Short mmCIF file of C-alpha atoms and ligand atoms in Angstrom, two decimals:
data_model
loop_
_atom_site.label_atom_id
_atom_site.label_comp_id
_atom_site.label_asym_id
_atom_site.label_seq_id
_atom_site.Cartn_x
_atom_site.Cartn_y
_atom_site.Cartn_z
CA MET A 1054 0.00 0.00 0.00
CA ASN A 1055 1.34 3.44 -0.94
CA ILE A 1056 0.20 5.58 1.99
CA TYR A 1057 0.63 9.35 1.74
CA THR A 1058 -0.13 11.09 5.04
CA PHE A 1059 -1.05 14.78 5.34
CA ALA A 1060 -1.71 17.06 8.30
CA THR A 1061 -5.27 17.81 7.22
CA PRO A 1062 -7.96 16.36 4.95
CA TYR A 1063 -7.67 19.44 2.75
CA GLU A 1064 -3.96 18.88 2.19
CA ALA A 1065 -4.65 15.25 1.34
CA ALA A 1066 -7.32 16.37 -1.14
CA GLU A 1067 -4.96 18.87 -2.74
CA ALA A 1068 -2.21 16.28 -3.13
CA LEU A 1069 -4.70 13.92 -4.75
CA ALA A 1070 -5.92 16.71 -7.04
CA GLN A 1071 -2.32 17.13 -8.23
CA LYS A 1072 -2.06 13.39 -8.82
CA ILE A 1073 -5.28 13.46 -10.84
CA VAL A 1074 -3.92 16.32 -12.97
CA ALA A 1075 -0.79 14.28 -13.70
CA VAL A 1076 -2.69 11.09 -14.54
CA ALA A 1077 -5.17 13.00 -16.71
CA GLU A 1078 -2.38 14.68 -18.66
CA LYS A 1079 -0.60 11.36 -19.26
CA SER A 1080 -3.84 9.60 -20.28
CA ILE A 1081 -4.78 12.34 -22.72
CA VAL A 1082 -1.29 12.41 -24.27
CA LEU A 1083 -1.20 8.62 -24.68
CA ARG A 1084 -4.86 7.85 -25.49
CA ASN A 1085 -6.50 11.21 -26.18
CA ARG A 1086 -8.90 10.76 -23.29
CA PHE A 1087 -9.04 10.31 -19.52
CA ASN A 1088 -11.55 7.75 -18.25
CA PHE A 1089 -12.06 8.82 -14.68
CA VAL A 1090 -14.17 7.04 -12.04
CA LEU A 1091 -15.46 9.24 -9.25
CA THR A 1092 -16.20 8.12 -5.72
CA GLY A 1093 -19.34 9.04 -3.84
CA GLY A 1094 -19.74 9.90 -0.19
CA SER A 1095 -18.72 13.11 1.55
CA SER A 1096 -14.93 12.72 1.60
CA PRO A 1097 -14.27 13.90 -1.97
CA LYS A 1098 -16.17 17.21 -1.76
CA ASP A 1099 -13.06 19.35 -1.11
CA LEU A 1100 -11.25 17.42 -3.83
CA TYR A 1101 -13.98 18.00 -6.41
CA GLU A 1102 -14.21 21.68 -5.50
CA LEU A 1103 -10.44 22.01 -5.93
CA LEU A 1104 -10.65 20.38 -9.36
CA ALA A 1105 -13.48 22.74 -10.29
CA THR A 1106 -11.63 25.87 -9.15
CA LYS A 1107 -7.88 25.93 -8.47
CA TYR A 1108 -7.12 23.09 -10.92
CA ARG A 1109 -9.87 23.76 -13.44
CA THR A 1110 -7.46 24.97 -16.12
CA ALA A 1111 -4.92 22.23 -15.38
CA ILE A 1112 -6.95 19.53 -17.14
CA ASN A 1113 -8.39 19.46 -20.68
CA TRP A 1114 -11.89 18.54 -19.44
CA GLN A 1115 -13.19 18.12 -22.97
CA LYS A 1116 -11.14 14.89 -23.08
CA VAL A 1117 -12.39 13.56 -19.75
CA TYR A 1118 -15.15 10.96 -19.33
CA PHE A 1119 -16.66 10.57 -15.88
CA PHE A 1120 -18.03 7.42 -14.28
CA PHE A 1121 -19.13 6.47 -10.76
CA GLY A 1122 -17.59 3.66 -8.76
CA ASP A 1123 -20.95 3.08 -7.21
CA GLU A 1124 -24.39 4.64 -6.91
CA ARG A 1125 -27.09 4.55 -4.35
CA TYR A 1126 -30.35 3.17 -5.69
CA VAL A 1127 -32.27 6.41 -5.23
CA PRO A 1128 -33.75 8.91 -7.73
CA ALA A 1129 -31.18 11.14 -9.44
CA SER A 1130 -32.78 14.10 -7.67
CA ASP A 1131 -32.21 12.55 -4.24
CA ALA A 1132 -29.56 14.18 -2.03
CA ASP A 1133 -27.98 10.74 -1.56
CA TYR A 1134 -27.41 10.26 -5.29
CA ASN A 1135 -23.64 10.36 -5.85
CA GLY A 1136 -24.17 11.79 -9.30
CA LEU A 1137 -25.94 14.80 -7.83
CA MET A 1138 -23.11 15.48 -5.36
CA ALA A 1139 -20.56 15.27 -8.19
CA GLN A 1140 -22.75 17.49 -10.37
CA LYS A 1141 -22.93 20.16 -7.69
CA THR A 1142 -19.28 20.13 -6.59
CA LEU A 1143 -17.52 19.46 -9.90
CA LEU A 1144 -19.34 18.60 -13.11
CA SER A 1145 -21.65 21.63 -13.36
CA HIS A 1146 -18.57 23.89 -13.12
CA LEU A 1147 -16.85 22.34 -16.13
CA ASP A 1148 -17.31 23.06 -19.83
CA ILE A 1149 -18.25 19.49 -20.75
CA LEU A 1150 -20.94 17.76 -22.79
CA PRO A 1151 -23.64 15.52 -21.27
CA GLY A 1152 -22.17 12.53 -23.14
CA GLN A 1153 -18.99 12.85 -21.10
CA VAL A 1154 -20.70 11.77 -17.88
CA PHE A 1155 -22.01 8.24 -17.33
CA PHE A 1156 -24.67 8.35 -14.63
CA VAL A 1157 -26.39 5.25 -13.30
CA ASN A 1158 -30.03 5.19 -14.41
CA THR A 1159 -31.85 4.43 -11.19
CA HIS A 1160 -35.26 4.64 -12.86
CA LEU A 1161 -34.56 1.05 -13.94
CA SER A 1162 -34.73 -1.90 -11.57
CA PRO A 1163 -31.46 -2.50 -9.67
CA GLU A 1164 -30.27 -5.39 -11.82
CA VAL A 1165 -31.29 -3.68 -15.07
CA ALA A 1166 -29.66 -0.43 -13.92
CA ALA A 1167 -26.38 -2.28 -13.32
CA ALA A 1168 -26.53 -4.06 -16.68
CA ASP A 1169 -27.48 -0.86 -18.51
CA TYR A 1170 -24.64 1.07 -16.86
CA PHE A 1171 -22.04 -1.58 -17.73
CA GLU A 1172 -23.32 -1.86 -21.32
CA ARG A 1173 -22.89 1.89 -21.80
CA ILE A 1174 -19.40 1.66 -20.30
CA LYS A 1175 -18.44 -1.21 -22.61
CA THR A 1176 -19.80 0.67 -25.61
CA HIS A 1177 -17.74 3.72 -24.66
CA PHE A 1178 -14.59 1.60 -24.39
CA ASP A 1179 -15.56 -0.38 -27.50
CA THR A 1180 -14.48 -3.55 -25.69
CA PRO A 1181 -15.68 -5.72 -22.80
CA ASN A 1182 -12.16 -5.48 -21.36
CA VAL A 1183 -12.72 -2.16 -19.63
CA VAL A 1184 -9.60 -0.45 -18.25
CA PHE A 1185 -10.30 2.84 -16.51
CA ASP A 1186 -7.42 5.30 -16.32
CA MET A 1187 -8.12 6.16 -12.68
CA VAL A 1188 -10.57 5.04 -10.01
CA LEU A 1189 -11.13 7.19 -6.93
CA LEU A 1190 -12.32 5.40 -3.81
CA GLY A 1191 -13.41 6.29 -0.33
CA MET A 1192 -13.70 3.92 2.62
CA GLY A 1193 -16.35 3.61 5.26
CA ASN A 1194 -15.78 3.00 8.98
CA ASP A 1195 -16.67 -0.63 8.27
CA ALA A 1196 -13.89 -0.82 5.63
CA HIS A 1197 -16.31 -0.94 2.70
CA THR A 1198 -15.33 0.80 -0.52
CA ALA A 1199 -17.54 1.67 -3.47
CA SER A 1200 -20.51 -0.52 -2.54
CA LEU A 1201 -18.40 -3.49 -1.60
CA PHE A 1202 -19.88 -3.85 1.89
CA PRO A 1203 -18.92 -6.54 4.42
CA GLN A 1204 -20.64 -9.91 3.99
CA THR A 1205 -22.37 -8.98 0.71
CA THR A 1206 -22.70 -11.14 -2.37
CA ILE A 1207 -20.75 -8.82 -4.66
CA LEU A 1208 -17.54 -9.63 -2.76
CA ASP A 1209 -17.56 -13.11 -4.31
CA THR A 1210 -17.89 -11.89 -7.89
CA SER A 1211 -14.58 -12.52 -9.62
CA ALA A 1212 -15.66 -10.93 -12.90
CA ALA A 1213 -14.81 -7.38 -13.91
CA THR A 1214 -18.34 -6.05 -14.12
CA VAL A 1215 -21.04 -3.92 -12.53
CA GLU A 1216 -23.54 -5.48 -10.15
CA ALA A 1217 -26.61 -4.58 -8.15
CA VAL A 1218 -26.15 -5.50 -4.52
CA TYR A 1219 -28.65 -5.39 -1.67
CA VAL A 1220 -27.00 -4.02 1.47
CA ALA A 1221 -29.04 -5.40 4.36
CA LYS A 1222 -27.62 -3.08 7.00
CA LEU A 1223 -28.65 -0.08 4.91
CA GLU A 1224 -31.87 -1.74 3.80
CA SER A 1225 -31.11 -0.47 0.32
CA TRP A 1226 -29.84 -1.47 -3.08
CA ARG A 1227 -26.59 -0.22 -4.51
CA ILE A 1228 -25.04 -0.38 -7.98
CA SER A 1229 -21.28 -0.96 -7.87
CA LEU A 1230 -18.18 -1.78 -9.85
CA THR A 1231 -16.79 -5.12 -8.72
CA ALA A 1232 -13.35 -5.34 -7.13
CA LYS A 1233 -11.94 -6.87 -10.32
CA LEU A 1234 -13.21 -4.01 -12.50
CA ILE A 1235 -11.71 -1.51 -10.05
CA ASN A 1236 -8.42 -3.42 -9.90
CA ASN A 1237 -8.14 -3.50 -13.70
CA ALA A 1238 -7.71 0.28 -13.71
CA ARG A 1239 -4.35 1.87 -14.43
CA GLU A 1240 -4.47 3.90 -11.22
CA VAL A 1241 -6.48 3.41 -8.01
CA ALA A 1242 -6.46 6.07 -5.29
CA PHE A 1243 -8.23 6.21 -1.93
CA LEU A 1244 -9.04 9.40 -0.05
CA VAL A 1245 -9.62 8.52 3.61
CA PHE A 1246 -9.49 10.76 6.66
CA GLY A 1247 -10.76 11.06 10.21
CA SER A 1248 -9.99 8.95 13.29
CA GLY A 1249 -13.31 7.12 12.87
CA LYS A 1250 -11.77 5.17 9.99
CA ALA A 1251 -8.53 4.31 11.76
CA GLU A 1252 -9.64 0.85 12.89
CA ALA A 1253 -10.77 0.00 9.37
CA LEU A 1254 -7.49 1.24 7.94
CA ARG A 1255 -5.58 -0.81 10.48
CA HIS A 1256 -7.38 -3.94 9.27
CA ILE A 1257 -6.61 -3.05 5.64
CA MET A 1258 -2.94 -2.40 6.35
CA ALA A 1259 -2.55 -5.69 8.26
CA GLU A 1260 -0.61 -8.32 6.35
CA ASN A 1261 -3.41 -10.83 6.84
CA GLY A 1262 -7.15 -10.33 7.18
CA ASN A 1263 -10.57 -11.36 5.95
CA ALA A 1264 -11.78 -9.40 2.94
CA HIS A 1265 -15.36 -10.42 3.67
CA ASP A 1266 -15.10 -8.50 6.92
CA TYR A 1267 -12.90 -5.72 5.52
CA PRO A 1268 -13.73 -5.42 1.80
CA SER A 1269 -11.20 -2.69 1.00
CA ARG A 1270 -8.68 -5.55 1.31
CA LEU A 1271 -9.99 -6.70 -2.08
CA ILE A 1272 -8.48 -3.62 -3.73
CA ARG A 1273 -5.02 -4.07 -5.22
CA ARG A 1274 -2.23 -3.58 -2.71
CA ASP A 1275 -0.41 -1.07 -4.93
CA ALA A 1276 -3.28 1.42 -4.67
CA ASP A 1277 -2.39 4.90 -3.44
CA TRP A 1278 -3.90 6.02 -0.14
CA TYR A 1279 -4.22 9.74 0.58
CA VAL A 1280 -4.90 10.00 4.30
CA ASP A 1281 -4.73 12.56 7.07
CA GLU A 1282 -2.78 12.27 10.33
CA ASP A 1283 -5.95 11.58 12.34
CA VAL A 1284 -6.66 8.32 10.56
CA LYS A 1285 -3.00 7.34 10.28
CA ARG A 1286 -2.02 8.24 13.85
CA SER A 1287 -4.74 6.03 15.26
CA THR A 1288 -3.79 2.96 13.27
C1 6PG B 1570 -20.74 5.86 -1.37
C2 6PG B 1570 -19.28 5.71 -1.62
C3 6PG B 1570 -18.72 4.95 -0.48
C4 6PG B 1570 -17.94 5.98 0.30
C5 6PG B 1570 -17.70 5.54 1.71
C6 6PG B 1570 -17.07 6.65 2.52
O1 6PG B 1570 -21.55 5.71 -2.28
O2 6PG B 1570 -21.05 6.20 -0.21
O3 6PG B 1570 -18.93 5.33 -2.80
O4 6PG B 1570 -17.90 3.86 -0.79
O5 6PG B 1570 -16.70 6.23 -0.36
O6 6PG B 1570 -18.97 5.20 2.25
O7 6PG B 1570 -18.02 7.67 2.60
P1 6PG B 1570 -17.64 9.09 3.25
O8 6PG B 1570 -16.65 9.71 2.31
O9 6PG B 1570 -18.94 9.84 3.28
O10 6PG B 1570 -17.06 8.80 4.60
#
């Protein structure tokens, strides 16, 4: 694990913003586009606002395609919809076309929404062997990432795909990239901060552990972790 520790969450977000700029530039030079998977949750809000302001001119956004690592199965107008958070903090501030953003269509049933989302992704890549340039991830206090929650069925899916998963403890459906699809990306970066996540991070950093209990252990061990001192100090 490549762990980069910063005094504050904001400094971690800024360092990750600079990493994103570098990866975007390299992707666009090599492949004329940057296929970028956003994370949901609250952790990335400073990051997205930095990308939309201080770093807005550092990336050729017309060459960027946006995806979501997971989505809550709620209407797109719902405050919990990750796409809405990303729209408000980042996407609406960029000069981009609607076709550059791949939202999950939660008007469909969960399984159909997952299949529809993955079909659109495969069509964009023009291959079933989807390789994202960068996947951003957060982590919950229970060590879940994307919607790979402890003791859920999606953890056993070895295929690189998108699945609908019922999360009993949330009493809700989620749509999520599988661990394999995340791990196939060229770059994977976590943004995790706050002492509340220290125990989870400790279990992820441990040499041995059960991925069914701590699903972020399913993510490739060479992923980059941008963390603050609060979460790192407590590990
Ligand atoms: C989501 C995210 C999820 C998130 C973690 C951490 O849909 O909620 O994709 O995996 O990254 O739950 O969330 P916070 O950043 O809000 O702590």
